[in-house]
CSV table of C-alpha atoms in Angstrom, one decimal:
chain,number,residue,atom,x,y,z
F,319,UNK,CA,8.8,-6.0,-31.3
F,320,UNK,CA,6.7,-3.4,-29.2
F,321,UNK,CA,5.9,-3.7,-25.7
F,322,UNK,CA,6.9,-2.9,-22.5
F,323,UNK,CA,10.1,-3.9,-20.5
F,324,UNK,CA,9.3,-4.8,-16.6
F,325,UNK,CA,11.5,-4.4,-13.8
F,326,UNK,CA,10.6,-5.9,-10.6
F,327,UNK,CA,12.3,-4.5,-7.0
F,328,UNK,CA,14.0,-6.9,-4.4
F,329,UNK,CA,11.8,-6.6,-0.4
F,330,UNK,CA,11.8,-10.7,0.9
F,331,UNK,CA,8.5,-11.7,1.6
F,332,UNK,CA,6.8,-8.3,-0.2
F,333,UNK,CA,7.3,-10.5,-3.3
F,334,UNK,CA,4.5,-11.8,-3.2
F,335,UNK,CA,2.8,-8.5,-4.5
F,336,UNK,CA,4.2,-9.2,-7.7
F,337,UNK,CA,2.7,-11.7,-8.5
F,338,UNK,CA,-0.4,-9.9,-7.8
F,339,UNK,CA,1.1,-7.2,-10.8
F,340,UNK,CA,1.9,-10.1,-13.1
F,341,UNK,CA,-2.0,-11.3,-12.7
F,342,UNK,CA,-2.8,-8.0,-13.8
F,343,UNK,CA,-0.6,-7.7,-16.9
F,344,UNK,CA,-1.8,-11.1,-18.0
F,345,UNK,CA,-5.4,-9.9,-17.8
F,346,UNK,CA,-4.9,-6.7,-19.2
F,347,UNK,CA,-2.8,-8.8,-22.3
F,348,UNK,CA,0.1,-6.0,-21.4
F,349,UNK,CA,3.0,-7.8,-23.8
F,350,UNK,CA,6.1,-7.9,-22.0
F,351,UNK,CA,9.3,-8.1,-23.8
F,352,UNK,CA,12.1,-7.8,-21.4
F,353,UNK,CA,12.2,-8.5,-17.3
F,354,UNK,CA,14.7,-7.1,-14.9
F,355,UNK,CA,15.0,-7.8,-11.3
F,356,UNK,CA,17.1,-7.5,-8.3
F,357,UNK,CA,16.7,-10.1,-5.3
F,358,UNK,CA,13.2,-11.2,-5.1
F,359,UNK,CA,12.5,-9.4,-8.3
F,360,UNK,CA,15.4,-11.2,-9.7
F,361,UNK,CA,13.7,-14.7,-8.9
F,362,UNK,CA,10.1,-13.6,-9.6
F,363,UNK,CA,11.5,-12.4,-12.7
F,364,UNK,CA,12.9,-15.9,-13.7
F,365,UNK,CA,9.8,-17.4,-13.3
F,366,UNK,CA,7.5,-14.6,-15.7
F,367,UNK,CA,10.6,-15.8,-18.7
F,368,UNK,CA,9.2,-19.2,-18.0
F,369,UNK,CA,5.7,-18.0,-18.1
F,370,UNK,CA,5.0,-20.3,-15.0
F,371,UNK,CA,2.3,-18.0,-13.3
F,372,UNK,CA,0.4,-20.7,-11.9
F,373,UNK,CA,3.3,-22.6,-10.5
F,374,UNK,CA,4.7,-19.1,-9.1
F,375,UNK,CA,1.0,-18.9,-7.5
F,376,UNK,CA,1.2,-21.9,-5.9
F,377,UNK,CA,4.6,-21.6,-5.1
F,378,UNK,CA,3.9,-18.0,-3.0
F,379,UNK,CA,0.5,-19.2,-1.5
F,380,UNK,CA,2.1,-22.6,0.3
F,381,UNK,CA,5.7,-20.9,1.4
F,382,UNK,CA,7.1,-20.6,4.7
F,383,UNK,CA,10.0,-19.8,5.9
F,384,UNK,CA,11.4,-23.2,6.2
F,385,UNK,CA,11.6,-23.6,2.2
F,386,UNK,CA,13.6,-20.4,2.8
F,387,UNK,CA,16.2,-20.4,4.9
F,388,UNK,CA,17.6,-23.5,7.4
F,389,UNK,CA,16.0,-23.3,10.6
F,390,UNK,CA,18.3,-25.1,12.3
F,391,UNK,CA,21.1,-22.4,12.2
F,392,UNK,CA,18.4,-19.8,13.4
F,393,UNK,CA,16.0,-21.4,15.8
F,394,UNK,CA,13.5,-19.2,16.8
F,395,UNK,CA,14.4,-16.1,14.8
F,396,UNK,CA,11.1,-16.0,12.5
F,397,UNK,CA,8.9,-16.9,15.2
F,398,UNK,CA,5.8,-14.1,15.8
F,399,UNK,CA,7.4,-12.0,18.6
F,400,UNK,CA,7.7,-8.1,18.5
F,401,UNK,CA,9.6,-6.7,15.3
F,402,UNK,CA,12.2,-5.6,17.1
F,403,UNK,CA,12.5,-8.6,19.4
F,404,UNK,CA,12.8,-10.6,15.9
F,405,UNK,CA,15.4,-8.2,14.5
F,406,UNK,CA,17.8,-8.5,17.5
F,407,UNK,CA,17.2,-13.0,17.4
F,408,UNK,CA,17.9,-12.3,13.6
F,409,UNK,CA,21.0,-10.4,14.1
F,410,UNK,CA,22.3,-12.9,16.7
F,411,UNK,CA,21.7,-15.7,14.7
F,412,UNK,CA,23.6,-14.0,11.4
F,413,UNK,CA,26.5,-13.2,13.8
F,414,UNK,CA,26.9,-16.8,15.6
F,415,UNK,CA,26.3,-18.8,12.6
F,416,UNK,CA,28.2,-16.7,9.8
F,417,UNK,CA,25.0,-16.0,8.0
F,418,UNK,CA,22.3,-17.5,7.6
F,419,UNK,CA,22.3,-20.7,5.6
F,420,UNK,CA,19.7,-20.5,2.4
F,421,UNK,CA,20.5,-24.0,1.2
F,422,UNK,CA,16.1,-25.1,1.5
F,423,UNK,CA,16.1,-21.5,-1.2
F,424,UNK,CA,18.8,-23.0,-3.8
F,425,UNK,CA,17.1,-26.4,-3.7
F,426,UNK,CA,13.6,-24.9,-3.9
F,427,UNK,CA,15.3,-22.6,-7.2
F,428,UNK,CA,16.7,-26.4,-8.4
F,429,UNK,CA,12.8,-27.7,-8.6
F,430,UNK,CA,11.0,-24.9,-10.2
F,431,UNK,CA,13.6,-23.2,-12.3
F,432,UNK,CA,13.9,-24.4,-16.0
F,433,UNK,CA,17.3,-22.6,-17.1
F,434,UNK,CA,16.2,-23.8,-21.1
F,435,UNK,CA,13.1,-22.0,-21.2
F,436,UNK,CA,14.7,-18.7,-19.7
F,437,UNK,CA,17.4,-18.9,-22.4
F,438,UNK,CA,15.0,-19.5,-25.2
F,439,UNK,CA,12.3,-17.1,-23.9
F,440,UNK,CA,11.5,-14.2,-26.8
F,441,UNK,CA,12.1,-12.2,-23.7
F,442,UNK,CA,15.2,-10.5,-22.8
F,443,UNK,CA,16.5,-11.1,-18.9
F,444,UNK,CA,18.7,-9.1,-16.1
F,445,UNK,CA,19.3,-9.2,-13.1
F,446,UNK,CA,21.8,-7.7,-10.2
F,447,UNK,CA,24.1,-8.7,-7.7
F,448,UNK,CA,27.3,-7.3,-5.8
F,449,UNK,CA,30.3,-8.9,-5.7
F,450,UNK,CA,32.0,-8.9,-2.2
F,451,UNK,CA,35.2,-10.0,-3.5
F,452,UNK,CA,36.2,-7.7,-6.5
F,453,UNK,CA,33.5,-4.5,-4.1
F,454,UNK,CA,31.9,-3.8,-7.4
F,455,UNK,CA,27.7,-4.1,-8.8
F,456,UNK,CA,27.3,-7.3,-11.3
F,457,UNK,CA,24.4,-6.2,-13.9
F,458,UNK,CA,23.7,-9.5,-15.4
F,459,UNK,CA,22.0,-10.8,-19.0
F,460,UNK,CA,21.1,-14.1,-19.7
F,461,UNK,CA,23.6,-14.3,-22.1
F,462,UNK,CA,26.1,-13.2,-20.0
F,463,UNK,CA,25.1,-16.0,-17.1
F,464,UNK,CA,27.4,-19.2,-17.7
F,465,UNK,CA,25.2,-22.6,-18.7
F,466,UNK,CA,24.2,-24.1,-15.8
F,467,UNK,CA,25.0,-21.5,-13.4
F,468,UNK,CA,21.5,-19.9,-13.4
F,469,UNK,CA,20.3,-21.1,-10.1
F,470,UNK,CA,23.7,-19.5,-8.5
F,471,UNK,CA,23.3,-16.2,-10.0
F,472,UNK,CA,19.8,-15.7,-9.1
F,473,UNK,CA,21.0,-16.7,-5.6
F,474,UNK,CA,23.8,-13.9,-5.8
F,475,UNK,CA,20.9,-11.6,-6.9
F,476,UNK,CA,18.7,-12.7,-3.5
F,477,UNK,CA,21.6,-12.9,-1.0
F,478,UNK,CA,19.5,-10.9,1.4
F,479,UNK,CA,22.5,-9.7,3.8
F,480,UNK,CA,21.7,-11.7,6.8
F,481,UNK,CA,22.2,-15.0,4.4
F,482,UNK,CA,25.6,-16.4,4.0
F,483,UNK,CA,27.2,-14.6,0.5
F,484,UNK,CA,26.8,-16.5,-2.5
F,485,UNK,CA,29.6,-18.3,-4.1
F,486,UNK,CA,30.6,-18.9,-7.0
F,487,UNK,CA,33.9,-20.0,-8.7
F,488,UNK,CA,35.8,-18.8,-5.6
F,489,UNK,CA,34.2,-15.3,-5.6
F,490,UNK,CA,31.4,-14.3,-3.0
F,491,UNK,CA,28.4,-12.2,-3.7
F,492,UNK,CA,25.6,-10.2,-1.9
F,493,UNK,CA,21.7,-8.7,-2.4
F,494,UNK,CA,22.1,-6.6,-5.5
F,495,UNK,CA,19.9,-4.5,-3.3
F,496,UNK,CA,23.2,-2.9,-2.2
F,497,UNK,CA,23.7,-1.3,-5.8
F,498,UNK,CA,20.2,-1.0,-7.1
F,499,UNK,CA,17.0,-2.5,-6.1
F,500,UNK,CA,14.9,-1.5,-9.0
F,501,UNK,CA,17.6,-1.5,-11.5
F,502,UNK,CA,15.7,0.4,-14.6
F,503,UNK,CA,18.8,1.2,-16.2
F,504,UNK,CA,19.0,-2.4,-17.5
F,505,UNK,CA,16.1,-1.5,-19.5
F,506,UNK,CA,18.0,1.6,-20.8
F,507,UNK,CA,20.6,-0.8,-22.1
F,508,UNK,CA,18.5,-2.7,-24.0
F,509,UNK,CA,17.5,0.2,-25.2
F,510,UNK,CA,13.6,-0.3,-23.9
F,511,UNK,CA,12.1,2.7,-23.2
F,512,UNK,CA,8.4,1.5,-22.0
F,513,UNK,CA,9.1,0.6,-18.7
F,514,UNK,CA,6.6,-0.9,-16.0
F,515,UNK,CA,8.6,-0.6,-12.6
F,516,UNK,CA,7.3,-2.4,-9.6
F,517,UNK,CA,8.6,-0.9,-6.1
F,518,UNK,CA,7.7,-3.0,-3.3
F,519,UNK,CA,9.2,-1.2,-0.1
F,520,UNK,CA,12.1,-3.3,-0.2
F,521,UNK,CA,15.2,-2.1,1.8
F,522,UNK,CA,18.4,-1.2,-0.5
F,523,UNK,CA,19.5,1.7,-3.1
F,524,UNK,CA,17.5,2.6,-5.7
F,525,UNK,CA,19.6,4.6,-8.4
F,526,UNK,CA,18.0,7.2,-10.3
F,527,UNK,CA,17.6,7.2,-14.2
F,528,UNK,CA,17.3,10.3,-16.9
F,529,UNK,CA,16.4,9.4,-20.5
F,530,UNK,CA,14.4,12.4,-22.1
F,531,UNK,CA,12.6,9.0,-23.9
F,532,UNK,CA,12.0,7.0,-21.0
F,533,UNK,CA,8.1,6.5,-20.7
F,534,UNK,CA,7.8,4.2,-17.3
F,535,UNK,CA,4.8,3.6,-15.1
F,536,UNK,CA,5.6,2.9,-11.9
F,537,UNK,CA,3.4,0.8,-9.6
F,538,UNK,CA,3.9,1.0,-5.9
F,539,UNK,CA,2.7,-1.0,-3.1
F,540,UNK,CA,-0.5,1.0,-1.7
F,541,UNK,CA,-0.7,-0.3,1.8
F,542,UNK,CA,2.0,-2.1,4.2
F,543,UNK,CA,3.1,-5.7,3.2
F,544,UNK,CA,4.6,-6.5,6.2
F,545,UNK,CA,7.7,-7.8,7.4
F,546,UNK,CA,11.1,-8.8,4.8
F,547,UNK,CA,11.1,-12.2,6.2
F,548,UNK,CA,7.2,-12.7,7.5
F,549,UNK,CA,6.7,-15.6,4.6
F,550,UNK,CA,2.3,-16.1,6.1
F,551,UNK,CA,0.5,-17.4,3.6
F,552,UNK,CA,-2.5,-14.8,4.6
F,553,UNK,CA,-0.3,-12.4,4.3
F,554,UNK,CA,0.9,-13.0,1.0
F,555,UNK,CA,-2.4,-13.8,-0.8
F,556,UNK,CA,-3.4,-10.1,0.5
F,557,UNK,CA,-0.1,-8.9,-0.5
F,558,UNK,CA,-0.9,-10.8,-4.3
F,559,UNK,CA,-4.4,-9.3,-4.1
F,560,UNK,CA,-3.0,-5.7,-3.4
F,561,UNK,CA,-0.5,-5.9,-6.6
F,562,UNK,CA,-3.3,-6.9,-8.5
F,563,UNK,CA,-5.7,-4.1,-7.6
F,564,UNK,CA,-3.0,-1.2,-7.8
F,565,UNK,CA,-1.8,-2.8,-11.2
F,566,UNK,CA,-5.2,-2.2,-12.7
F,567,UNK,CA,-5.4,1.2,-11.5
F,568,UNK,CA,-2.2,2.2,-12.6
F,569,UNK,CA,-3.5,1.1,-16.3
F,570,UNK,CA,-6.9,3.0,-16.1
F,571,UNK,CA,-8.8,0.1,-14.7
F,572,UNK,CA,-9.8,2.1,-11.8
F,573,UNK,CA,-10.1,5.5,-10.4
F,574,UNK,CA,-9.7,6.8,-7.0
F,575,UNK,CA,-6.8,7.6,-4.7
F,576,UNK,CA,-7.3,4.4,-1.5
F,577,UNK,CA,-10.0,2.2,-3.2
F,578,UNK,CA,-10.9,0.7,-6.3
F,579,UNK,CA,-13.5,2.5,-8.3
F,580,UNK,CA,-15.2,2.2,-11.6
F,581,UNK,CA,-16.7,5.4,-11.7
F,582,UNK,CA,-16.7,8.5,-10.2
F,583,UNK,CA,-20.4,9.7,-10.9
F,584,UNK,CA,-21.8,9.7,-7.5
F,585,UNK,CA,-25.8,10.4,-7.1
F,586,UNK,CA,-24.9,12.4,-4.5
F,587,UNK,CA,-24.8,15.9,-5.3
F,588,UNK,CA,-23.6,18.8,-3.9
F,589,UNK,CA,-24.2,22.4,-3.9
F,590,UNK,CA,-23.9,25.6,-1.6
F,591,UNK,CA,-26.2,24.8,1.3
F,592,UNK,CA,-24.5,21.6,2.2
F,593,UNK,CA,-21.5,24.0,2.5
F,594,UNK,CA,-23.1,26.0,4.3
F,595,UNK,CA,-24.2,23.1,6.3
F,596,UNK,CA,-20.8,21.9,7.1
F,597,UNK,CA,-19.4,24.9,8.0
F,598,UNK,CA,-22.6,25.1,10.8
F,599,UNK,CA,-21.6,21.9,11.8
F,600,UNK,CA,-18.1,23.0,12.6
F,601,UNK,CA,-19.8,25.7,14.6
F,602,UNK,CA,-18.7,28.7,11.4
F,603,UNK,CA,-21.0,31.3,10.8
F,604,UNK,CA,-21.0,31.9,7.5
F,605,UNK,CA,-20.5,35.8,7.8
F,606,UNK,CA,-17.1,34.8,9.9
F,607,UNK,CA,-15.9,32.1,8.1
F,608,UNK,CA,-12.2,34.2,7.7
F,609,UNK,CA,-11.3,34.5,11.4
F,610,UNK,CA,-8.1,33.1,11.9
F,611,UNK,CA,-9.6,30.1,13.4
F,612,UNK,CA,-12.1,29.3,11.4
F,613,UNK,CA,-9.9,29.5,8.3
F,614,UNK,CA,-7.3,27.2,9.9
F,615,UNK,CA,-9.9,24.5,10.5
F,616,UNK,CA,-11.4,24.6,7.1
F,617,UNK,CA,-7.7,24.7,5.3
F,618,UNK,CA,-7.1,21.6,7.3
F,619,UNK,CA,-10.4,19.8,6.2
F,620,UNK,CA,-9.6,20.9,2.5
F,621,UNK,CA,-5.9,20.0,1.9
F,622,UNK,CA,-6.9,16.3,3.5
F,623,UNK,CA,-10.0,16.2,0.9
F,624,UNK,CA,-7.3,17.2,-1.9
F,625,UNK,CA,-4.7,14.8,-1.3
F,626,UNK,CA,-8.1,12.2,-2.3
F,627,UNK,CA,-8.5,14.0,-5.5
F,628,UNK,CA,-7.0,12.6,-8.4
F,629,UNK,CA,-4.5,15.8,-9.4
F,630,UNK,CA,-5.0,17.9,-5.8
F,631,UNK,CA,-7.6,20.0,-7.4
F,632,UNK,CA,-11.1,19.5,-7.6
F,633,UNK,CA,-12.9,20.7,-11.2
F,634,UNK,CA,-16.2,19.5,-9.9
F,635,UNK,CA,-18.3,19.1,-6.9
F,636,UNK,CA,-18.1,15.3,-7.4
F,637,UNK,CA,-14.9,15.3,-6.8
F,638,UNK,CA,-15.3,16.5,-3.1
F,639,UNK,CA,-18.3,14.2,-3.1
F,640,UNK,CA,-15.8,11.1,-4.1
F,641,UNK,CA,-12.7,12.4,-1.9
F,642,UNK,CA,-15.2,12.3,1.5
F,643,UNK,CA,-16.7,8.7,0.7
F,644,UNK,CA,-13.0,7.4,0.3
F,645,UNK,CA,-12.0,9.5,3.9
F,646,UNK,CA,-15.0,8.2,5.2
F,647,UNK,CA,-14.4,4.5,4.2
F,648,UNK,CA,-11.2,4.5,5.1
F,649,UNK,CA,-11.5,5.8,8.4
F,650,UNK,CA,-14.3,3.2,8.7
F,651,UNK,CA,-12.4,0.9,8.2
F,652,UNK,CA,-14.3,-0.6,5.5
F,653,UNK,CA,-12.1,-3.2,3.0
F,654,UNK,CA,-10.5,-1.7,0.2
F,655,UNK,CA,-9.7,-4.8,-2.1
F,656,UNK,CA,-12.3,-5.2,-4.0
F,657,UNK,CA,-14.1,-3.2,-6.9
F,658,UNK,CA,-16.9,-1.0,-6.3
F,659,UNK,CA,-19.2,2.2,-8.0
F,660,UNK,CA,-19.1,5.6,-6.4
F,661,UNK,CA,-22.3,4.5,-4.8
F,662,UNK,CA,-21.9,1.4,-4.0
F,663,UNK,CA,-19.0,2.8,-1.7
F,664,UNK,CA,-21.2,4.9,-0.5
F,665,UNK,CA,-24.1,2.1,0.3
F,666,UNK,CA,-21.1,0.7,2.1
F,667,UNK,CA,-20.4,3.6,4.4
F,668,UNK,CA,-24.2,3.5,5.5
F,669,UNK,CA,-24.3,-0.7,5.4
F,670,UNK,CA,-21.4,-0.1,8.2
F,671,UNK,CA,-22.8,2.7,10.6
F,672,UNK,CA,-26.2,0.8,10.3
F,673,UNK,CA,-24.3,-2.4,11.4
F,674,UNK,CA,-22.5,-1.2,14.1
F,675,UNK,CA,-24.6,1.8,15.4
F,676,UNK,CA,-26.2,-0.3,18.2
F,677,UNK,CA,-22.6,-2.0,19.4
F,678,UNK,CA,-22.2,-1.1,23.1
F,679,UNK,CA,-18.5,-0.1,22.2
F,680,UNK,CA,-20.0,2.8,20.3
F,681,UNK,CA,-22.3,3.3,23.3
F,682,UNK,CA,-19.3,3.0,25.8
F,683,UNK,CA,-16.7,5.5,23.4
F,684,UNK,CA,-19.7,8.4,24.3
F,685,UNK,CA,-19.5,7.7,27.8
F,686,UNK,CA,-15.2,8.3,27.5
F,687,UNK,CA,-16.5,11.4,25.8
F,688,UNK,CA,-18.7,12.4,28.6
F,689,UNK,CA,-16.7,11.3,30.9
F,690,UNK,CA,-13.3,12.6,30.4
F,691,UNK,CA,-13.1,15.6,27.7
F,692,UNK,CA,-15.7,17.2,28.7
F,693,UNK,CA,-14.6,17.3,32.8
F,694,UNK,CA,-11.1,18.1,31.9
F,695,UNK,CA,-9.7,20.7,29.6
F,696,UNK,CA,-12.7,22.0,26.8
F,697,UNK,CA,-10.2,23.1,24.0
F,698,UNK,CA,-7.7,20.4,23.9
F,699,UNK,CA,-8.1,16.4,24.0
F,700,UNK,CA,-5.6,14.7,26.7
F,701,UNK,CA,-3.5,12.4,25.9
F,702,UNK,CA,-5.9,10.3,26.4
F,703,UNK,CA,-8.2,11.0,24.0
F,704,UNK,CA,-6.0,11.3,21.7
F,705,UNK,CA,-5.5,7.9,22.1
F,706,UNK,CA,-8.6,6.4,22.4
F,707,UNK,CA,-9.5,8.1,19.2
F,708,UNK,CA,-6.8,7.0,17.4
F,709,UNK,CA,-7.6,3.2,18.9
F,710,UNK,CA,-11.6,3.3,17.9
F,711,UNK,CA,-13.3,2.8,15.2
F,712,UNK,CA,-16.0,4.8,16.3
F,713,UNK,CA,-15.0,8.1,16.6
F,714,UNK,CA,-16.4,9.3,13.1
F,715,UNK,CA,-20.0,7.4,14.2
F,716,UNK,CA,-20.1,9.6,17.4
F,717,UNK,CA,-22.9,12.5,17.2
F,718,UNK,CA,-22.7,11.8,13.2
F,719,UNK,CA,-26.1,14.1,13.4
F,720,UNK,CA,-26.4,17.1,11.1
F,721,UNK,CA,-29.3,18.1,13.9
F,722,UNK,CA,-26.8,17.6,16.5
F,723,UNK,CA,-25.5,21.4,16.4
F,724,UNK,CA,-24.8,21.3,20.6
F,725,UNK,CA,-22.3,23.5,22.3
F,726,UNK,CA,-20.2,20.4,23.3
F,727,UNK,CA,-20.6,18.2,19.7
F,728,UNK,CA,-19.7,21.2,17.8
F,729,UNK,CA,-16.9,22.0,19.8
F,730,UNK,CA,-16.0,17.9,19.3
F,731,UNK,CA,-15.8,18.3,16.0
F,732,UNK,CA,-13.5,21.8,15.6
F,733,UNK,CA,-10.8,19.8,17.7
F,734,UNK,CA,-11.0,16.9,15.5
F,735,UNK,CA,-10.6,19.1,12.7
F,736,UNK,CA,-7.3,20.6,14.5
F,737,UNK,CA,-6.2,16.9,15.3
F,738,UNK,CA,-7.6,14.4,13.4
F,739,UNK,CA,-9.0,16.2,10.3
F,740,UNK,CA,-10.1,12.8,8.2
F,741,UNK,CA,-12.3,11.5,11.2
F,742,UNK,CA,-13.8,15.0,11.5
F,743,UNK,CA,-14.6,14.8,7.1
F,744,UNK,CA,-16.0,11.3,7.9
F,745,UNK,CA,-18.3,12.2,10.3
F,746,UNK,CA,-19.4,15.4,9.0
F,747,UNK,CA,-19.8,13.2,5.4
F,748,UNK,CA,-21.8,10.4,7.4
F,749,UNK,CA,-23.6,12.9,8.8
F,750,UNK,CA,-24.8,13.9,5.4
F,751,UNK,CA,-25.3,10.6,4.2
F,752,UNK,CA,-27.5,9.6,7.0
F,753,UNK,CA,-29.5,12.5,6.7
F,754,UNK,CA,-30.1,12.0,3.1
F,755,UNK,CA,-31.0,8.3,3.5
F,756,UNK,CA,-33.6,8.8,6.4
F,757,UNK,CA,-35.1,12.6,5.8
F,758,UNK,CA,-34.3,13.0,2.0
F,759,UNK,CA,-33.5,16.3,3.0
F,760,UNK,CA,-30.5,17.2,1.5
């Protein structure tokens, strides 16, 4: 039977983004016929051989960390303080108490997992675990999984360190995280070599495989999803959402490098003059674009507008075009889940600086301008600055004017260029935009 094996990797909470994957694969009709998993992936795993997706959906969007772990041996821990505040409670509470005591987990696993239909699924199963007592990795197939034992094993997969160590018949085992958190090499011993692998940012080992036959796609989680134990329900329907999204471009559904485009056809065209326009926006003659300087600044512009092209090169103009309307989104701020055209990204980007041109915090970030680069040191920002660019959203809106060629905007632009080059592309791109939108002259 063709089709592709998926492995899933172990990360907690960050789970929840596969499910977001295993939307995708079901709408894309991808056939699966083998799953592999370690921890998380183990038990999300378990429940794609059942083909419950919509009882795994509810399942991730009403968790919480009670259902997880019991509170009462770790009062406190989860609670929304600093990281590392939460990281010392959660160390205290794993030394005092022995581990932490996942008895809510197993009877959660009890309810929802249906042993039968894992064993008579058409698709194959592993999953991995490390045994404390014999110091050796457990690589698992259903097969090889006593009856009745299911539950316990998937346990031994998900024994997240801080837990207390499974056990079972008198021997104790761990996260299988510890040996291989994206274990593709079960694949390999089934003899699958179309492999989907799904890397979540989970902590743990992930061992490396060579097959001259192996064809894998691997799917990676595009932005943060959060904390290993932060089980928010607003969190995970983002984190579901996310999966879903980068799923689909990994298959072709979408283009782009940070957001989600059909197309990459942009109206927008560009030629040599808005080069030439750039570069007098920067303060570059033309004649003198290769000083020293001058060539710095524009390598720094150009390898940040590469890493947005789909290869690092760019074979067409609209591919610079595309690469500065993602930048400029980005640093905008502008949400990323969700499907749009080149253009109607670019709508977006003018939609935005329309909405928040008049917002006194734009008004007040030029007066921190004013008031505190230009009275200190011309050819650095402070400290400061730095700062309070890094902090606002409206540093790529400030003086986005391609008639604003002044002595001190121009020079605000080469130091963004030294220090923050994508907030320099975005508002020398803006700049374009807006003057195309209002003048039509460009």
């Amino acid at each position: 039977m063709e089709g592709y094996g998926l492995v899933l990797g172990g990360g907690g909470a960050k789970g929840s983004y596969e499910i977001g994957v295993w939307k995708a694969l079901r709408e894309l009709e991808i056939p699966l016929i083998a799953v592999a998993g370690t921890s998380v992936g183990a038990l999300n795993g378990a429940m794609i051989i059942q083909n419950d997706y919509d009882k795994a959906l509810k399942l991730w969007t009403s968790i919480s960390i009670e259902a997880i772990i019991n509170m009462n041996k770790a009062t406190s821990v989860f609670e929304p303080h600093d990281i590392k505040e939460e990281i010392v409670k959660l160390v205290k509470a794993v030394i005092n108490s022995g581990g932490l005591d996942a008895a809510p987990l197993k009877k959660l696993l009890l309810e929802i997992i249906d042993e039968q239909k894992i064993r008579n699924s058409h698709m194959d199963f592993g999953i991995v675990t490390f045994s404390l007592t014999d110091l050796k990795p457990i690589t698992l197939f259903k097969e090889d999984i006593p009856e009745g034992k299911m539950v316990d094993y998937l346990l031994a997969s998900a024994s997240f360190p801080a837990f207390r160590p499974m056990e079972i018949n008198g021997k104790k085992f761990i996260d299988g995280a510890v040996y291989d958190n994206i274990p593709v090499s079960l694949m390999l011993q089934r003899k699958i070599y179309d492999v989907i692998a799904v890397d979540i940012s989970g902590v743990g080992r992930v061992r490396k495989v060579k097959d001259r036959d192996l064809n894998i796609i691997r799917i990676k989680n595009s932005e943060d999803l959060g904390p290993l134990l932060a089980f928010d329900v607003e969190r995970v329907k983002r984190n579901i959402e996310i999966g879903y999204y980068d799923t689909m471009k990994a298959f072709g559904k979408y283009k782009g490098k940070y957001y989600y485009l059909t197309d990459t056809n942009s109206s927008i065209k560009l030629d040599e003059n808005h080069v030439r326009l750039a570069y007098s926006l920067l303060g570059i003659d033309w004649d003198k674009r290769q000083s020293p300087q001058n060539r710095f600044i524009i390598y720094k512009l150009i390898r940040n507008l590469k890493k947005y092209s789909h290869d690092g090169k760019f074979r067409n103009t609209g591919g610079v075009i595309l690469a500065a309307a993602e930048i400029t989104a980005e640093v905008m701020g502008i949400e990323r889940l969700k499907e749009y055209t080149s253009d109607d990204l670019i709508s977006m980007i003018i939609e935005h600086y329309n909405l928040n041109k008049t917002d006194k915090a734009l008004e007040d970030f030029a007066n921190i301008i004013e008031t505190q680069i230009w009275n200190t040191n011309r050819y650095s920002f402070t400290e400061k600055m730095k700062k309070t660019i890094t902090e606002s959203k409206f540093a790529a809106l400030y003086s986005a004017d391609v008639n604003d060629l002044s002595e001190r905007t121009v020079l605000y632009r080469r130091l963004l260029a030294l220090t923050y080059p994508k907030v320099c592309i975005a508002n020398i791109f803006l700049a374009f935009l807006l003057n195309i939108h209002l003048d039509n002259k460009i």
